[in-house]
Short mmCIF file of C-alpha atoms in Angstrom, two decimals:
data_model
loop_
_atom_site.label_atom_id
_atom_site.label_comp_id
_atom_site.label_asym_id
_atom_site.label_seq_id
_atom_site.Cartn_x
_atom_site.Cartn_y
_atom_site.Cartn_z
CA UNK A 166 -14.28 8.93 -49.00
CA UNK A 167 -14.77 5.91 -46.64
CA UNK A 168 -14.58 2.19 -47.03
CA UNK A 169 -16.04 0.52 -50.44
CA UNK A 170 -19.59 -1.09 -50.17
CA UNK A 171 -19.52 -2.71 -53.36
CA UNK A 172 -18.81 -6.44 -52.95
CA UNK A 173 -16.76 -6.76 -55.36
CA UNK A 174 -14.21 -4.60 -54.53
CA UNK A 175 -14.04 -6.59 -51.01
CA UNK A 176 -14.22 -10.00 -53.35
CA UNK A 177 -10.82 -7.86 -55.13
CA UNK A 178 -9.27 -6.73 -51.90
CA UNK A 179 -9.98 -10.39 -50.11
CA UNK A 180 -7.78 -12.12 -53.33
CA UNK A 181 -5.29 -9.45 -53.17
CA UNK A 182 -4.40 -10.11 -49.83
CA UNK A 183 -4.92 -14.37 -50.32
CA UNK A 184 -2.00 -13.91 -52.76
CA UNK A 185 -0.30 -11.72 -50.94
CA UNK A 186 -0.20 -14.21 -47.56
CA UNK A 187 2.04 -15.89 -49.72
CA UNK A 188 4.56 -14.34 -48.65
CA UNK A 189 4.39 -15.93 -45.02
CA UNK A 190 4.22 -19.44 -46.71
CA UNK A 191 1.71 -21.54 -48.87
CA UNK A 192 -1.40 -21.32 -46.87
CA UNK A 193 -5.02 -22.16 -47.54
CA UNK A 194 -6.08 -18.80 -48.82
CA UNK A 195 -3.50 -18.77 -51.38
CA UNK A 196 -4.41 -21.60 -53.31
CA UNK A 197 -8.07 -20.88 -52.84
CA UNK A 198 -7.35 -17.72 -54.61
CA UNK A 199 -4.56 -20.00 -57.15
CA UNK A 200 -7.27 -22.63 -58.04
CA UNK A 201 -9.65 -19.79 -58.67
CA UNK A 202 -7.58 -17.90 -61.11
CA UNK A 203 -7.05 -20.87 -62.92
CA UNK A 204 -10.88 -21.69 -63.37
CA UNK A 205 -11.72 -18.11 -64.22
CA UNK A 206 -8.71 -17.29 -66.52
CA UNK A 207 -9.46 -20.89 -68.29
CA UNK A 208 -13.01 -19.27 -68.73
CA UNK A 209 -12.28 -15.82 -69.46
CA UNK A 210 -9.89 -17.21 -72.41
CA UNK A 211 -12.28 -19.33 -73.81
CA UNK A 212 -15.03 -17.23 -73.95
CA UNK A 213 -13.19 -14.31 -75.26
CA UNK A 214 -11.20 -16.42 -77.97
CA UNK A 215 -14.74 -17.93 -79.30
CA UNK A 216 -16.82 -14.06 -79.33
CA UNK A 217 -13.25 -12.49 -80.88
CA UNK A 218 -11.66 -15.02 -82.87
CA UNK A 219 -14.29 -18.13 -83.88
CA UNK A 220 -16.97 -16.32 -84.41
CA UNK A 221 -15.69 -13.04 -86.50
CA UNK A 222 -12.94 -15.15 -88.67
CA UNK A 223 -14.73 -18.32 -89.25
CA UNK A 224 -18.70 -18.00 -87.92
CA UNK A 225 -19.02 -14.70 -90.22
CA UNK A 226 -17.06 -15.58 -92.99
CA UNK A 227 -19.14 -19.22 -93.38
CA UNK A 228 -22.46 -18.09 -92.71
CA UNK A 229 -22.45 -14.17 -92.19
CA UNK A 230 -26.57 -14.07 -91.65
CA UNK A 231 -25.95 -15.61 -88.44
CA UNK A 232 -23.94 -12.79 -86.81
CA UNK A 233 -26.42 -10.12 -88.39
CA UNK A 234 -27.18 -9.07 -84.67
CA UNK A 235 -23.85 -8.94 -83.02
CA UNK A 236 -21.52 -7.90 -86.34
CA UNK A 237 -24.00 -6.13 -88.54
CA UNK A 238 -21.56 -4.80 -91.31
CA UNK A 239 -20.38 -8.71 -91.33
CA UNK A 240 -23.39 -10.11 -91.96
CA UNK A 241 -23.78 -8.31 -95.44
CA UNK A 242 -20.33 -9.93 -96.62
CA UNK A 243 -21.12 -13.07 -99.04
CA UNK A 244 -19.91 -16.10 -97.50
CA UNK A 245 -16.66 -17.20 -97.80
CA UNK A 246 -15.98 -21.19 -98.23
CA UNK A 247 -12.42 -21.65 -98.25
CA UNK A 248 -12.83 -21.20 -94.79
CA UNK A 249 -14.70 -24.95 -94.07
CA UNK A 250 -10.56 -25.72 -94.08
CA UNK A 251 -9.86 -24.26 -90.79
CA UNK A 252 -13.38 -25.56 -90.03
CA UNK A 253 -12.30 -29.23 -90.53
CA UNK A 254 -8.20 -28.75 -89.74
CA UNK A 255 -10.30 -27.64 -86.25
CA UNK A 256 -12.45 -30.24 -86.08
CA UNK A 257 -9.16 -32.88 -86.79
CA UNK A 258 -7.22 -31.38 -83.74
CA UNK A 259 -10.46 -32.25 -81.21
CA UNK A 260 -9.53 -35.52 -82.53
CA UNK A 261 -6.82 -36.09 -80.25
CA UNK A 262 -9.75 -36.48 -77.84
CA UNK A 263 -10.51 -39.80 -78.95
CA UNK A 264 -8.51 -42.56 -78.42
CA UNK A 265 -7.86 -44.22 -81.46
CA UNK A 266 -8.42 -41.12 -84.12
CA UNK A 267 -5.96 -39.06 -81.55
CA UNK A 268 -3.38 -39.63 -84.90
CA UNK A 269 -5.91 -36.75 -87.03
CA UNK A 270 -5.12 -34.30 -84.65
CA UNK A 271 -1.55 -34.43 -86.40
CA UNK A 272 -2.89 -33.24 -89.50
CA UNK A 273 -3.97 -30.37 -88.02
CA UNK A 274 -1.14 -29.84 -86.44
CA UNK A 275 0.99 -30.25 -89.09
CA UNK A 276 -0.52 -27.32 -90.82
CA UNK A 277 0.09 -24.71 -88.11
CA UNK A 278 3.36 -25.71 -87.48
CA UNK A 279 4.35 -25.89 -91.58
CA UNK A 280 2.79 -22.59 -92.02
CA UNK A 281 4.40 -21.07 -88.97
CA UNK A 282 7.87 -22.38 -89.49
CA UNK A 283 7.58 -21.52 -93.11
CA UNK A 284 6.58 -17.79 -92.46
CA UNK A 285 9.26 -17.27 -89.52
CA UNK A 286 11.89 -17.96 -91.43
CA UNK A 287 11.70 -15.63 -93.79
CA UNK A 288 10.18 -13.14 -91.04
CA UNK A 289 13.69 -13.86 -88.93
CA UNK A 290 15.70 -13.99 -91.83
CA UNK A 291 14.67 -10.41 -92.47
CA UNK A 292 13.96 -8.46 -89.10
CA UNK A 293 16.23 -10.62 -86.49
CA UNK A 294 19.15 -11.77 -89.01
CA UNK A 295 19.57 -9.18 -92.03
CA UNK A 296 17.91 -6.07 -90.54
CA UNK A 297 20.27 -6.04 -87.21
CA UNK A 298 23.25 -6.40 -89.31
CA UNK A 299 22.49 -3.49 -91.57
CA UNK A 300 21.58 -1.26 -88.26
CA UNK A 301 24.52 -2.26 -87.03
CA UNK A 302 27.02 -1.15 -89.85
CA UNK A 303 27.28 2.11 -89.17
CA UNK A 304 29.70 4.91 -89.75
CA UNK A 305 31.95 4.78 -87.06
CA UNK A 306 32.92 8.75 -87.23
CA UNK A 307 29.23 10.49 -86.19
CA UNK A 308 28.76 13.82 -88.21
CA UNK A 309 25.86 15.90 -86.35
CA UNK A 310 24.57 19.26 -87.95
CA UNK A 311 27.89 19.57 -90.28
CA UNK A 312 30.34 19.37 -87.48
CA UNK A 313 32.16 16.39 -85.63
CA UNK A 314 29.88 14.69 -82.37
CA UNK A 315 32.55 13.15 -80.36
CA UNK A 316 29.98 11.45 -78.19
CA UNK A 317 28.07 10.16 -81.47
CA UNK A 318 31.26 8.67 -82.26
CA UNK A 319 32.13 7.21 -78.99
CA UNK A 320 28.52 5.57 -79.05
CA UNK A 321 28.83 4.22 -82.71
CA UNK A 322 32.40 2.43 -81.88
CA UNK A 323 30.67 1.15 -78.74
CA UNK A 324 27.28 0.46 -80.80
CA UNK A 325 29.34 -1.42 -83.81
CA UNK A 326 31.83 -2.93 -81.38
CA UNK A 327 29.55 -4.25 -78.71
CA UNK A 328 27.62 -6.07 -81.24
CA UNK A 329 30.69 -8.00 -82.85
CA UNK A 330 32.19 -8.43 -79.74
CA UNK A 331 28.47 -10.08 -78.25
CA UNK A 332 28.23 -12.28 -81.46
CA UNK A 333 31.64 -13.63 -80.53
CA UNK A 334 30.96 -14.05 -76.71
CA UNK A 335 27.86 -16.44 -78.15
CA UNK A 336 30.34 -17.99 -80.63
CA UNK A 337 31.23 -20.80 -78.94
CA UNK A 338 33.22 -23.41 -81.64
CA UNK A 339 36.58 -21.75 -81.44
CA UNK A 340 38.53 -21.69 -77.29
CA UNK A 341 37.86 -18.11 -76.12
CA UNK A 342 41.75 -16.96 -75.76
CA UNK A 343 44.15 -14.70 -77.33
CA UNK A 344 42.70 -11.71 -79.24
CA UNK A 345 39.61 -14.00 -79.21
CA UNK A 346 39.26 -14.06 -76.01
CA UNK A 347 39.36 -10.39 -75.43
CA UNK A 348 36.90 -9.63 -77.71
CA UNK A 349 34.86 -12.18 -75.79
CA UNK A 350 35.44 -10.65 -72.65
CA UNK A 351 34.13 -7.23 -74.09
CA UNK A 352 31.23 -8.84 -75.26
CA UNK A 353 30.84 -10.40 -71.78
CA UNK A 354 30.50 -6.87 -70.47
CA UNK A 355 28.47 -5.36 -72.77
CA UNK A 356 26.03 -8.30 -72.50
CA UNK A 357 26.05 -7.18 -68.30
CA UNK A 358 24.98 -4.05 -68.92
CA UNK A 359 21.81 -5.16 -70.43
CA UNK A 360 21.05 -7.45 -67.88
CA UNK A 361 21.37 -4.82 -65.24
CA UNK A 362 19.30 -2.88 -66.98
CA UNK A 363 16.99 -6.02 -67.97
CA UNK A 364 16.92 -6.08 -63.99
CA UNK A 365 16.04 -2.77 -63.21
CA UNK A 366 13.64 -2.64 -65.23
CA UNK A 367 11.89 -6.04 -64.25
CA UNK A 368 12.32 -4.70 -60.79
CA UNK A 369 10.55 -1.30 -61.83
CA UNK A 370 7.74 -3.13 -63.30
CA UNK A 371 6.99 -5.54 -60.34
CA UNK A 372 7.09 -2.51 -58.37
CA UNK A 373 4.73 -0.82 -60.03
CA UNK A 374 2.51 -3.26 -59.87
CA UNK A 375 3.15 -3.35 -56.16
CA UNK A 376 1.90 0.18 -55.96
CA UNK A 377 -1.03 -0.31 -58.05
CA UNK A 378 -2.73 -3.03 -55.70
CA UNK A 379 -1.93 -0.78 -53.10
CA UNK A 380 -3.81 1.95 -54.37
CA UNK A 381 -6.40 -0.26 -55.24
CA UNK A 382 -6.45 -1.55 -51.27
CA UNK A 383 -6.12 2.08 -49.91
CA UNK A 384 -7.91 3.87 -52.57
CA UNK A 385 -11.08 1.65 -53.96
CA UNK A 386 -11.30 -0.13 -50.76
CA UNK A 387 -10.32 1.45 -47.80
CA UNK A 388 -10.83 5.29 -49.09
CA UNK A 389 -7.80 6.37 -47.30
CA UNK A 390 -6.24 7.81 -50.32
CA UNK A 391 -7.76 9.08 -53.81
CA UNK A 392 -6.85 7.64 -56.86
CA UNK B 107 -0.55 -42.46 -93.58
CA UNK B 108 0.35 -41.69 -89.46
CA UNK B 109 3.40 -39.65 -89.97
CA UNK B 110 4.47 -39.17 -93.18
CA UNK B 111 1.39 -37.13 -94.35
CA UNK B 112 1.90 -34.77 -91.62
CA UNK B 113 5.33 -34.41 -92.35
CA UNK B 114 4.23 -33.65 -96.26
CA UNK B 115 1.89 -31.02 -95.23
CA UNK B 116 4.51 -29.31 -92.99
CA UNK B 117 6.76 -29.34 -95.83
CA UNK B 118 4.24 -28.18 -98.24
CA UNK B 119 2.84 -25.80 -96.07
CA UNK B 120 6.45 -24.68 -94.78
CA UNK B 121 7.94 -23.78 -98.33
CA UNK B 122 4.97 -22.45 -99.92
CA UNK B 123 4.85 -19.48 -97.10
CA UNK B 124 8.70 -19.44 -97.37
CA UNK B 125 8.57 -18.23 -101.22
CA UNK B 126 5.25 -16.65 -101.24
CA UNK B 127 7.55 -13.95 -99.36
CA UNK B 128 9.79 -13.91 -102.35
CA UNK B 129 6.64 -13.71 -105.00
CA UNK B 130 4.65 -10.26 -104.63
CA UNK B 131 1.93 -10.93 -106.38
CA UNK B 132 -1.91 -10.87 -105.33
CA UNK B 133 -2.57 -14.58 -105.23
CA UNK B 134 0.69 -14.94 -102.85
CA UNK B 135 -0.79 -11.77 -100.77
CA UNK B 136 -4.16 -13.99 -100.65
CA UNK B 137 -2.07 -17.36 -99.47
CA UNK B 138 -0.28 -15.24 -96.64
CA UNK B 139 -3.71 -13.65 -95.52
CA UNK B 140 -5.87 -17.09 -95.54
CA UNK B 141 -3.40 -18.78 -94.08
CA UNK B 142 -2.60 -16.85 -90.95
CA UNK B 143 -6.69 -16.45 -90.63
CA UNK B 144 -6.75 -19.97 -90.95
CA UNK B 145 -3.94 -20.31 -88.07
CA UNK B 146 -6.04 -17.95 -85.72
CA UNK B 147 -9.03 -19.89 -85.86
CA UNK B 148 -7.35 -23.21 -85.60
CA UNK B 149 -5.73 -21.95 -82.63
CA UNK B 150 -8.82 -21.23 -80.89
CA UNK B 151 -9.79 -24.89 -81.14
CA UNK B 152 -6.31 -25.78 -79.60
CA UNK B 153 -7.08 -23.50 -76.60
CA UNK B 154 -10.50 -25.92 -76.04
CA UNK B 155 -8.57 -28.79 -76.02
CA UNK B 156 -6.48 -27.25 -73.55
CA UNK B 157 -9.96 -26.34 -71.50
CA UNK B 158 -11.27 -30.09 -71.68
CA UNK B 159 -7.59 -31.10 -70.61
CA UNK B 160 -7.53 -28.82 -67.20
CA UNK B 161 -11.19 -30.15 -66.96
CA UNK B 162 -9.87 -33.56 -67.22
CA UNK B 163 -7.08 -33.31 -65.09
CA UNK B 164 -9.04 -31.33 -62.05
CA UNK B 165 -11.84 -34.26 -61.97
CA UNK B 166 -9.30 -36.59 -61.65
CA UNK B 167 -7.84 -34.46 -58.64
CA UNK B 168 -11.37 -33.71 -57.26
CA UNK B 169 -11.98 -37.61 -57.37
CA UNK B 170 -8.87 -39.30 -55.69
CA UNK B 171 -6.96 -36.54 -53.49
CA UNK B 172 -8.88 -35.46 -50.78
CA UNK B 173 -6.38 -33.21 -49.90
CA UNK B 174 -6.84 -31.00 -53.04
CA UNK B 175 -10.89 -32.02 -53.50
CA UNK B 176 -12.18 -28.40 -52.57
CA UNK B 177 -9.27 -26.97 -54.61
CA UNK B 178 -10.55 -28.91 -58.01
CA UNK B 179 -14.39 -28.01 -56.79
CA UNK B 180 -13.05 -24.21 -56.36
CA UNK B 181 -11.32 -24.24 -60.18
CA UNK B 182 -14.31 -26.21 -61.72
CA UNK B 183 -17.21 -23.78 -60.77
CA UNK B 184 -15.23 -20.84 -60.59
CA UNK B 185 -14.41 -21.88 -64.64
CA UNK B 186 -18.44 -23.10 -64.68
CA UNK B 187 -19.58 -20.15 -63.52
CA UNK B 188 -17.11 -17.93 -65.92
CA UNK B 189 -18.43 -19.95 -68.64
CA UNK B 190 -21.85 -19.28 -68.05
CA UNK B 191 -21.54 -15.55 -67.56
CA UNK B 192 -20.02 -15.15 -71.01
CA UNK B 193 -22.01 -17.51 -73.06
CA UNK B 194 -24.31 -14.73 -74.28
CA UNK B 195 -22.07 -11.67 -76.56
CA UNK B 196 -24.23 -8.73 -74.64
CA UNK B 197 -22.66 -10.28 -71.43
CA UNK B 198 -19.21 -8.88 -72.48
CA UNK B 199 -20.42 -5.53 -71.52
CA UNK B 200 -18.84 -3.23 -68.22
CA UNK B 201 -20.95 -3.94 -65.56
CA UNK B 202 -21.90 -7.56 -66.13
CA UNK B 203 -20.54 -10.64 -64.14
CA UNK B 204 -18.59 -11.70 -66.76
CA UNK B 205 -16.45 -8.61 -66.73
CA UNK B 206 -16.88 -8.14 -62.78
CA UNK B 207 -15.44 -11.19 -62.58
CA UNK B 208 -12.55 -10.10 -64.93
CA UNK B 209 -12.03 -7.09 -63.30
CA UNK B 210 -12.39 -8.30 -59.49
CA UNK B 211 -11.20 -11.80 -59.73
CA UNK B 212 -8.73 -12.13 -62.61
CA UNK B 213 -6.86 -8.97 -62.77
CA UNK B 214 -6.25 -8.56 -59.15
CA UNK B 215 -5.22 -11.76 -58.56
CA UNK B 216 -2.68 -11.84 -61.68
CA UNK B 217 -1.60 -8.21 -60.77
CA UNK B 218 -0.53 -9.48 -57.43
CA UNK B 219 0.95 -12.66 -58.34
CA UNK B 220 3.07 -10.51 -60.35
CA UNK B 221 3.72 -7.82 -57.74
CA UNK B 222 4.75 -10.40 -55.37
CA UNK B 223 7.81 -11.04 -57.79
CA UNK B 224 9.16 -7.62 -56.18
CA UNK B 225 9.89 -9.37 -52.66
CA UNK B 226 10.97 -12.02 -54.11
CA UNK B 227 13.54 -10.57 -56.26
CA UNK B 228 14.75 -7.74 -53.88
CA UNK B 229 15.16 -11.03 -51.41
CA UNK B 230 17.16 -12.85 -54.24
CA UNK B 231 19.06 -9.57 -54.92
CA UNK B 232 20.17 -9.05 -51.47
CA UNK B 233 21.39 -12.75 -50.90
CA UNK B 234 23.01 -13.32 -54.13
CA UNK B 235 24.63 -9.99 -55.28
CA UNK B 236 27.56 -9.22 -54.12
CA UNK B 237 30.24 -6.76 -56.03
CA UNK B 238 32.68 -8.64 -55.71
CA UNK B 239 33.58 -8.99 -59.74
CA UNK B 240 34.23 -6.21 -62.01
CA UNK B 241 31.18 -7.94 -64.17
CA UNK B 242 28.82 -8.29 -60.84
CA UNK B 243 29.84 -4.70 -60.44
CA UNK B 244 29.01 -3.55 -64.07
CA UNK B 245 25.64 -5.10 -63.59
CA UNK B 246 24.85 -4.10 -60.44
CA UNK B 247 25.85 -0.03 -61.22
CA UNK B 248 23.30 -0.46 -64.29
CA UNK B 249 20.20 -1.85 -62.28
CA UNK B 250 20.92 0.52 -59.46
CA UNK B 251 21.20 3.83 -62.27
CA UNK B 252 18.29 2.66 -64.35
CA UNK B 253 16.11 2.17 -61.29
CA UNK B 254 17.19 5.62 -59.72
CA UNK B 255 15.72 7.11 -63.02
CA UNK B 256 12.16 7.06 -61.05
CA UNK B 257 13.16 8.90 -57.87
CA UNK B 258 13.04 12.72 -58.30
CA UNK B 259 16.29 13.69 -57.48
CA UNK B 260 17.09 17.27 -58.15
CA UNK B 261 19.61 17.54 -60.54
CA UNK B 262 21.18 14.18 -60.29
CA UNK B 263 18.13 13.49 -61.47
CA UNK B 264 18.55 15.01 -65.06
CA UNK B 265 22.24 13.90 -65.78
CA UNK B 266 20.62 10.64 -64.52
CA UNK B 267 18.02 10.39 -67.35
CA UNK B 268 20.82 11.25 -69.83
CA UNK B 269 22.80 8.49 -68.55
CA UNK B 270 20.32 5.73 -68.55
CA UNK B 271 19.00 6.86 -72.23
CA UNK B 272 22.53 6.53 -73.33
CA UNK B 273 22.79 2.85 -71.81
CA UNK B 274 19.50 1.94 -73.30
CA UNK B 275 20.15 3.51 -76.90
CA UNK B 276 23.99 2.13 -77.11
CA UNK B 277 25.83 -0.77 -74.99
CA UNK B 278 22.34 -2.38 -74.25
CA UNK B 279 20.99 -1.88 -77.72
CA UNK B 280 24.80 -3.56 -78.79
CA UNK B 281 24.40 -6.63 -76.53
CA UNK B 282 20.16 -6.32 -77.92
CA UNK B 283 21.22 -6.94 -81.22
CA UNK B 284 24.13 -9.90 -80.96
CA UNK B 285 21.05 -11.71 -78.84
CA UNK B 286 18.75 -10.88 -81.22
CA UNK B 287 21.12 -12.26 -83.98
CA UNK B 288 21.78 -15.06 -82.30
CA UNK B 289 18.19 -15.64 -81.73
CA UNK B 290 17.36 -15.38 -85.02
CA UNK B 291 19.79 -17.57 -86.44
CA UNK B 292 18.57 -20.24 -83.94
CA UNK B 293 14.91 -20.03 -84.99
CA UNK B 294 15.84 -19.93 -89.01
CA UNK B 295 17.67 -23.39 -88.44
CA UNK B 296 14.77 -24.51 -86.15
CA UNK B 297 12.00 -23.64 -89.16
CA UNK B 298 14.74 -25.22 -91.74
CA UNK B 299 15.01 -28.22 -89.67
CA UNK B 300 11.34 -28.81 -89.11
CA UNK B 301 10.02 -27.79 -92.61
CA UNK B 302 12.87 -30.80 -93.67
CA UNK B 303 11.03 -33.15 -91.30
CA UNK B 304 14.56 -33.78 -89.49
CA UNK B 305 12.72 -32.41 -86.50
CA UNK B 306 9.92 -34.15 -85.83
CA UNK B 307 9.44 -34.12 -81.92
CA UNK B 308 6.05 -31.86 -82.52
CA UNK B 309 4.31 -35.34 -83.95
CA UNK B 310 4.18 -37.27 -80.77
CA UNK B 311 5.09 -41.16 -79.88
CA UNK B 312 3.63 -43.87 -81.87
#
């Protein structure tokens, strides 16, 4: 164990702690190591969305022979030509980079968001709107192994309850008072305990992440500790 | 021609994957599969125009604000460079400088950003909560259980993990499910309203 030699774990400790002087106040460092991240990421993205996405669902499927070396069992598929669509929908949305064909890029557009509002709202009807409600009624007395679970029932009430109650804390077209209003205020507390546990656990994560750079500083770079 | 064709193919598009979902048959199983490959690839050329628009933007910085001219310089080669390293597949491999510069550059830096949220929110957390509410309280006594689930603790420990399981798998999955309720509603009236064209904020000025 002893310090790293390999540049680029000094190139990763030297950003770690750029970001990290942060902390003091916005300095030089940091947004040498900000403007950086943005280049790279912009890169990284780009790169990995045209050798994963462009060029096995649209390259292969258009002209397989040309990916014979990279995607082999691709190459043998016969081409598919429907797919010139997303070829020219693409080609209409880097319209917008000219100045007066910018209105193609619509078209384009108009076809993901069509197709994506089309498909959520039956995918929303289903999981987020019909599926919660039917996992939500539930029989309130909890039956475990043939005998009575008093804390299965406890958390059913609770489960069935705190889920009415919520959806009338969100309702917000009738004055929240009277037996209304209680069931509000229920729902108000319910909706607190998952936002301290939201919390905690966004705290958790951070933390984690915390730890993990400092391994990396102590471990991969310094040696101190071992990974 | 400018707007109302794009609002036709949003409505076309929008209610022919709406009852494709209600039609199980092979050709509606083919509409559904082209048509979210079709979205994937389109989306990749939305992501370029996104590149050429932070190249745009960071020439314009590099050219009239001194103050931010080695900034631009930094993002443009760094993104240059990037681009270079992973124009050729067998570059994607361990070991290269395409993924040294993944590993070195991008995941330490977003790892720390992230980290740095930590201070930030413990600072937050100290100045602004205060039990003084019975609801501050309530949220406050959750946080502080669920993150005392981590610390080894004996036996508090164990009646600890049977505590926060129980919050996650009842009041929180309650409160879970009148959001996500809520937040489903919201989005079916959202896809309603655009696949209508009464929303129609995606399609820009003019």
């Amino acid at each position: 164990m002893g310090i790293s030699g390999d540049i680029w774990v000094w190139i990763g400790a030297f950003l770690t702690f750029s970001i990290m002087s942060f902390l003091y106040k916005d300095n030089p460092f940091y947004k040498f190591a900000e403007h950086l991240f943005v280049g790279v990421s912009a890169a990284y993205w780009m790169c990995m969305g045209i050798w994963q996405t462009l060029v096995p669902n649209l390259i292969a499927k258009l002209h397989p022979p040309v990916v014979s070396e990279i995607l082999p069992a691709a190459s043998t598929k016969p081409a598919e030509y429907s797919y010139i669509i997303p070829l020219v929908l693409g080609i209409m949305f880097l319209m917008r980079l000219s100045p007066k064909g910018a209105w193609i890029s619509r078209w384009a557009l108009a076809f993901i968001v069509g197709t994506t509002a089309g498909s959520y709202l039956t995918r929303y009807l289903r999981s987020d709107f019909l599926g919660q409600i039917q996992y939500s009624i539930i029989p309130l007395i909890s039956i475990e192994d043939g005998s009575f679970s008093f804390v299965g029932t406890i958390s059913n009430i609770i489960i069935f309850l705190g889920v009415f109650c919520g959806l009338i804390y969100f309702f917000f077209s009738k004055e929240h008072k009277g037996t209304f209003g209680v069931a509000s205020k229920v729902g108000i507390y319910i909706l607190m305990i998952t936002f301290g546990a939201g919390f905690g656990y966004t705290v958790m994560a951070r933390i984690s992440l915390l730890v993990g750079r400092m391994q990396f500083i102590f471990g991969d770079w310094l040696g101190i500790i071992s990974r | 021609m400018k707007k109302s064709l794009p609002l036709g193919i949003v409505f076309f598009a929008g209610v022919v994957m709406f009852f494709q979902h209600f039609i199980p048959t092979d050709q509606s199983e083919f509409i559904y599969k082209y048509a979210n490959d079709w979205l994937i690839c389109i989306g990749v050329y939305a992501m370029l125009l996104g590149i050429w628009s932070l190249i745009r933007v960071t020439l314009h910085k590099a050219r009239h604000d001194p103050n931010e001219r080695f900034y631009a310089i930094v993002t443009l080669v760094s993104m240059g460079i990037m681009i270079v390293a992973g124009w050729d597949v067998d570059n994607l491999r361990a070991g290269s400088l395409f993924m040294n510069m993944f590993n070195y550059i991008l995941i330490p830096v977003q790892a720390t950003i992230f980290s740095l949220l930590a201070f930030y929110v413990a600072s937050a957390a100290y100045r602004a909560f205060r039990a003084r509410t019975v609801l501050a309280t309530l949220l406050l006594f959750t946080a502080f259980v669920v993150m005392l689930r981590m610390i080894p603790l004996g036996y508090i420990s164990e009646l600890n993990q049977y505590l926060v399981a129980w919050i996650l798998s009842v009041p929180n999955l309650a409160a879970k499910r009148a959001i996500i309720m809520g937040v489903g509603l919201g989005m079916m009236a959202t896809s309603i309203k655009i696949i209508l064209g009464i929303e129609r904020q995606y399609l820009g000025g003019d």
